Amino acid sequence: MVEERSPMDKNVVYIGKKPTMNYVLAVVTQFNNGEKNVILKARGQSISKAVDIEEIVKNRFIKDLKYDVRISTEKIKGEDRESNVSSIEIMLKK
Amino acid sequence: MVEERSPMDKNVVYIGKKPTMNYVLAVVTQFNNGEKNVILKARGQSISKAVDIEEIVKNRFIKDLKYDVRISTEKIKGEDRESNVSSIEIMLKK
């Protein structure tokens, strides 16, 4: 499973297995550093965590936060076959 | 944990612990019966499943499906304290 990241991705936060508050801190830090948009990206079971992070940032840190959600399907190559996994992008706007 | 349902909710599908394809079938059946909108509602870990259901309905059954996503936080009363849980509403439009 290859994570595709480019130098353009500095305002993208990829949600994985770390504790939720680590990602919340990453998002709040980016906004405090002047970013106007931060994008949360998550796949599979991490999608629920991405939604939690959006809610915590909005309810506890940045009151006027707006969001826009896109859902898509990615193909993940396993050892012998491809499988589909849902993914979510939550664009956060200050 | 009380599920709040009203008679207005006939086009709402609550996502729980059943297999994903059960919910896909429920959504497709509602569209086939003439509904123009079906709403998926899920909380906590079921949010990922709701996203899967949207993608399966769109990719396999209803090609021109549109969706709109709302995220919120619900308070769940436990035995001695309240806790917050994220919830998602995915409005599907044919």
mmCIF file of C-alpha atoms in Angstrom:
data_model
loop_
_atom_site.group_PDB
_atom_site.id
_atom_site.type_symbol
_atom_site.label_atom_id
_atom_site.label_comp_id
_atom_site.label_asym_id
_atom_site.label_seq_id
_atom_site.Cartn_x
_atom_site.Cartn_y
_atom_site.Cartn_z
ATOM 1 C CA MET A 1 0.000 0.000 0.000
ATOM 2 C CA VAL A 2 1.769 3.118 -1.209
ATOM 3 C CA GLU A 3 0.846 6.502 0.225
ATOM 4 C CA GLU A 4 1.122 9.001 -2.598
ATOM 5 C CA ARG A 5 2.377 12.325 -1.316
ATOM 6 C CA SER A 6 3.721 15.237 -3.253
ATOM 7 C CA PRO A 7 5.429 18.459 -2.184
ATOM 8 C CA MET A 8 2.068 20.153 -2.840
ATOM 9 C CA ASP A 9 0.567 18.220 0.050
ATOM 10 C CA LYS A 10 1.839 20.379 2.874
ATOM 11 C CA ASN A 11 -1.694 21.260 3.990
ATOM 12 C CA VAL A 12 -2.914 17.654 3.781
ATOM 13 C CA VAL A 13 -3.195 15.584 6.947
ATOM 14 C CA TYR A 14 -3.330 11.820 6.335
ATOM 15 C CA ILE A 15 -5.333 10.057 9.028
ATOM 16 C CA GLY A 16 -3.877 6.755 10.194
ATOM 17 C CA LYS A 17 -3.418 4.831 13.417
ATOM 18 C CA LYS A 18 -2.114 7.563 15.714
ATOM 19 C CA PRO A 19 -4.324 8.909 18.520
ATOM 20 C CA THR A 20 -7.052 11.281 17.381
ATOM 21 C CA MET A 21 -5.653 14.255 19.295
ATOM 22 C CA ASN A 22 -2.331 14.034 17.417
ATOM 23 C CA TYR A 23 -4.174 14.834 14.198
ATOM 24 C CA VAL A 24 -6.285 17.525 15.858
ATOM 25 C CA LEU A 25 -3.061 19.210 16.972
ATOM 26 C CA ALA A 26 -1.603 18.922 13.442
ATOM 27 C CA VAL A 27 -4.667 20.630 11.962
ATOM 28 C CA VAL A 28 -4.819 23.419 14.543
ATOM 29 C CA THR A 29 -1.083 24.049 14.123
ATOM 30 C CA GLN A 30 -1.461 24.423 10.358
ATOM 31 C CA PHE A 31 -4.268 26.958 10.772
ATOM 32 C CA ASN A 32 -2.244 28.843 13.386
ATOM 33 C CA ASN A 33 0.657 28.970 10.902
ATOM 34 C CA GLY A 34 -1.564 30.814 8.455
ATOM 35 C CA GLU A 35 -3.048 28.081 6.270
ATOM 36 C CA LYS A 36 -6.560 28.939 5.119
ATOM 37 C CA ASN A 37 -7.428 25.350 4.114
ATOM 38 C CA VAL A 38 -6.435 22.024 5.588
ATOM 39 C CA ILE A 39 -7.477 18.736 4.003
ATOM 40 C CA LEU A 40 -8.056 15.567 6.003
ATOM 41 C CA LYS A 41 -7.627 12.368 3.985
ATOM 42 C CA ALA A 42 -8.617 8.952 5.278
ATOM 43 C CA ARG A 43 -9.417 5.486 3.991
ATOM 44 C CA GLY A 44 -11.448 2.576 5.309
ATOM 45 C CA GLN A 45 -11.884 2.405 9.066
ATOM 46 C CA SER A 46 -9.958 5.668 9.533
ATOM 47 C CA ILE A 47 -12.855 7.569 7.949
ATOM 48 C CA SER A 48 -14.707 7.633 11.287
ATOM 49 C CA LYS A 49 -11.618 9.101 12.931
ATOM 50 C CA ALA A 50 -11.385 11.843 10.285
ATOM 51 C CA VAL A 51 -14.970 12.839 11.082
ATOM 52 C CA ASP A 52 -14.157 12.913 14.817
ATOM 53 C CA ILE A 53 -11.165 15.162 14.115
ATOM 54 C CA GLU A 54 -13.261 17.617 12.103
ATOM 55 C CA GLU A 55 -15.815 17.820 14.920
ATOM 56 C CA ILE A 56 -13.207 18.292 17.656
ATOM 57 C CA VAL A 57 -11.417 21.034 15.698
ATOM 58 C CA LYS A 58 -14.730 22.790 15.047
ATOM 59 C CA ASN A 59 -16.239 22.442 18.513
ATOM 60 C CA ARG A 60 -13.153 23.112 20.629
ATOM 61 C CA PHE A 61 -10.673 25.146 18.600
ATOM 62 C CA ILE A 62 -11.949 26.984 15.515
ATOM 63 C CA LYS A 63 -15.552 28.025 15.919
ATOM 64 C CA ASP A 64 -16.179 29.359 12.425
ATOM 65 C CA LEU A 65 -14.767 26.300 10.652
ATOM 66 C CA LYS A 66 -16.460 25.285 7.399
ATOM 67 C CA TYR A 67 -16.061 21.941 5.682
ATOM 68 C CA ASP A 68 -16.694 20.255 2.386
ATOM 69 C CA VAL A 69 -16.703 16.476 2.004
ATOM 70 C CA ARG A 70 -15.753 14.350 -0.992
ATOM 71 C CA ILE A 71 -16.083 10.586 -1.089
ATOM 72 C CA SER A 72 -14.357 8.296 -3.551
ATOM 73 C CA THR A 73 -13.111 4.759 -4.058
ATOM 74 C CA GLU A 74 -9.443 3.800 -4.347
ATOM 75 C CA LYS A 75 -8.022 0.588 -5.682
ATOM 76 C CA ILE A 76 -5.501 -0.972 -3.335
ATOM 77 C CA LYS A 77 -3.130 -3.589 -4.727
ATOM 78 C CA GLY A 78 -2.724 -6.579 -2.469
ATOM 79 C CA GLU A 79 -0.330 -9.473 -3.063
ATOM 80 C CA ASP A 80 -2.475 -11.256 -5.597
ATOM 81 C CA ARG A 81 -5.507 -9.087 -6.229
ATOM 82 C CA GLU A 82 -6.867 -5.573 -6.166
ATOM 83 C CA SER A 83 -9.481 -4.505 -3.689
ATOM 84 C CA ASN A 84 -11.601 -1.398 -3.396
ATOM 85 C CA VAL A 85 -11.507 0.836 -0.369
ATOM 86 C CA SER A 86 -13.613 3.915 0.279
ATOM 87 C CA SER A 87 -11.837 7.161 0.995
ATOM 88 C CA ILE A 88 -12.879 10.558 2.263
ATOM 89 C CA GLU A 89 -11.467 14.047 1.850
ATOM 90 C CA ILE A 90 -12.668 16.634 4.324
ATOM 91 C CA MET A 91 -11.617 20.116 3.227
ATOM 92 C CA LEU A 92 -11.525 22.399 6.259
ATOM 93 C CA LYS A 93 -11.791 26.146 5.675
ATOM 94 C CA LYS A 94 -11.175 28.800 8.288
ATOM 95 C CA MET B 1 -28.874 4.719 23.624
ATOM 96 C CA VAL B 2 -32.196 5.703 22.119
ATOM 97 C CA GLU B 3 -32.616 5.795 18.364
ATOM 98 C CA GLU B 4 -34.930 8.683 17.542
ATOM 99 C CA ARG B 5 -37.197 7.821 14.636
ATOM 100 C CA SER B 6 -40.310 9.556 13.480
ATOM 101 C CA PRO B 7 -42.914 8.637 10.848
ATOM 102 C CA MET B 8 -41.203 11.230 8.606
ATOM 103 C CA ASP B 9 -38.150 9.001 8.477
ATOM 104 C CA LYS B 10 -39.305 6.530 5.863
ATOM 105 C CA ASN B 11 -36.496 7.465 3.501
ATOM 106 C CA VAL B 12 -33.832 7.353 6.208
ATOM 107 C CA VAL B 13 -31.579 4.308 6.491
ATOM 108 C CA TYR B 14 -29.859 3.958 9.873
ATOM 109 C CA ILE B 15 -26.505 2.228 9.537
ATOM 110 C CA GLY B 16 -25.738 -0.295 12.263
ATOM 111 C CA LYS B 17 -24.166 -3.699 12.627
ATOM 112 C CA LYS B 18 -25.766 -5.589 9.745
ATOM 113 C CA PRO B 19 -23.690 -6.538 6.685
ATOM 114 C CA THR B 20 -22.994 -3.659 4.314
ATOM 115 C CA MET B 21 -24.936 -5.193 1.438
ATOM 116 C CA ASN B 22 -28.142 -5.298 3.501
ATOM 117 C CA TYR B 23 -28.075 -1.498 3.654
ATOM 118 C CA VAL B 24 -27.119 -1.194 -0.017
ATOM 119 C CA LEU B 25 -30.175 -3.272 -0.867
ATOM 120 C CA ALA B 26 -32.376 -1.108 1.379
ATOM 121 C CA VAL B 27 -31.197 2.063 -0.401
ATOM 122 C CA VAL B 28 -31.568 0.665 -3.910
ATOM 123 C CA THR B 29 -35.053 -0.639 -3.061
ATOM 124 C CA GLN B 30 -36.156 2.793 -1.873
ATOM 125 C CA PHE B 31 -34.952 4.443 -5.083
ATOM 126 C CA ASN B 32 -36.659 1.729 -7.150
ATOM 127 C CA ASN B 33 -39.880 2.461 -5.254
ATOM 128 C CA GLY B 34 -39.769 6.048 -6.457
ATOM 129 C CA GLU B 35 -37.950 7.923 -3.689
ATOM 130 C CA LYS B 36 -35.854 10.809 -5.030
ATOM 131 C CA ASN B 37 -33.777 11.152 -1.861
ATOM 132 C CA VAL B 38 -32.513 8.609 0.619
ATOM 133 C CA ILE B 39 -30.590 9.627 3.741
ATOM 134 C CA LEU B 40 -27.937 7.447 5.352
ATOM 135 C CA LYS B 41 -27.378 8.140 9.051
ATOM 136 C CA ALA B 42 -24.520 6.674 11.034
ATOM 137 C CA ARG B 43 -22.613 7.275 14.254
ATOM 138 C CA GLY B 44 -19.118 6.431 15.457
ATOM 139 C CA GLN B 45 -17.452 3.436 13.823
ATOM 140 C CA SER B 46 -20.464 2.931 11.508
ATOM 141 C CA ILE B 47 -19.529 6.139 9.667
ATOM 142 C CA SER B 48 -16.977 4.252 7.560
ATOM 143 C CA LYS B 49 -19.656 1.742 6.605
ATOM 144 C CA ALA B 50 -22.037 4.529 5.535
ATOM 145 C CA VAL B 51 -19.343 5.842 3.179
ATOM 146 C CA ASP B 52 -18.826 2.334 1.755
ATOM 147 C CA ILE B 53 -22.578 2.042 1.150
ATOM 148 C CA GLU B 54 -22.712 5.348 -0.715
ATOM 149 C CA GLU B 55 -19.807 4.273 -2.947
ATOM 150 C CA ILE B 56 -21.277 0.830 -3.698
ATOM 151 C CA VAL B 57 -24.686 2.283 -4.568
ATOM 152 C CA LYS B 58 -23.052 4.874 -6.848
ATOM 153 C CA ASN B 59 -20.521 2.605 -8.536
ATOM 154 C CA ARG B 60 -22.672 -0.490 -9.028
ATOM 155 C CA PHE B 61 -26.321 0.520 -9.045
ATOM 156 C CA ILE B 62 -27.170 4.190 -9.649
ATOM 157 C CA LYS B 63 -24.607 5.850 -11.876
ATOM 158 C CA ASP B 64 -25.864 9.426 -11.666
ATOM 159 C CA LEU B 65 -26.125 9.454 -7.877
ATOM 160 C CA LYS B 66 -25.316 12.737 -6.141
ATOM 161 C CA TYR B 67 -24.583 13.156 -2.464
ATOM 162 C CA ASP B 68 -24.326 15.804 0.183
ATOM 163 C CA VAL B 69 -22.613 15.202 3.520
ATOM 164 C CA ARG B 70 -23.327 16.727 6.917
ATOM 165 C CA ILE B 71 -21.276 16.030 10.006
ATOM 166 C CA SER B 72 -22.376 16.686 13.563
ATOM 167 C CA THR B 73 -21.858 15.632 17.163
ATOM 168 C CA GLU B 74 -24.461 13.857 19.274
ATOM 169 C CA LYS B 75 -24.497 13.507 23.030
ATOM 170 C CA ILE B 76 -25.002 9.923 24.147
ATOM 171 C CA LYS B 77 -26.120 9.321 27.722
ATOM 172 C CA GLY B 78 -24.254 6.503 29.402
ATOM 173 C CA GLU B 79 -25.015 5.145 32.870
ATOM 174 C CA ASP B 80 -23.252 7.887 34.763
ATOM 175 C CA ARG B 81 -22.006 10.385 32.205
ATOM 176 C CA GLU B 82 -22.593 11.857 28.788
ATOM 177 C CA SER B 83 -20.186 11.274 25.967
ATOM 178 C CA ASN B 84 -19.890 12.824 22.528
ATOM 179 C CA VAL B 85 -20.079 10.785 19.366
ATOM 180 C CA SER B 86 -19.641 12.025 15.818
ATOM 181 C CA SER B 87 -22.419 11.375 13.360
ATOM 182 C CA ILE B 88 -22.807 11.671 9.617
ATOM 183 C CA GLU B 89 -25.761 12.194 7.325
ATOM 184 C CA ILE B 90 -25.230 11.349 3.679
ATOM 185 C CA MET B 91 -28.128 12.617 1.590
ATOM 186 C CA LEU B 92 -28.312 10.601 -1.633
ATOM 187 C CA LYS B 93 -30.089 12.165 -4.613
ATOM 188 C CA LYS B 94 -31.020 10.360 -7.778
#
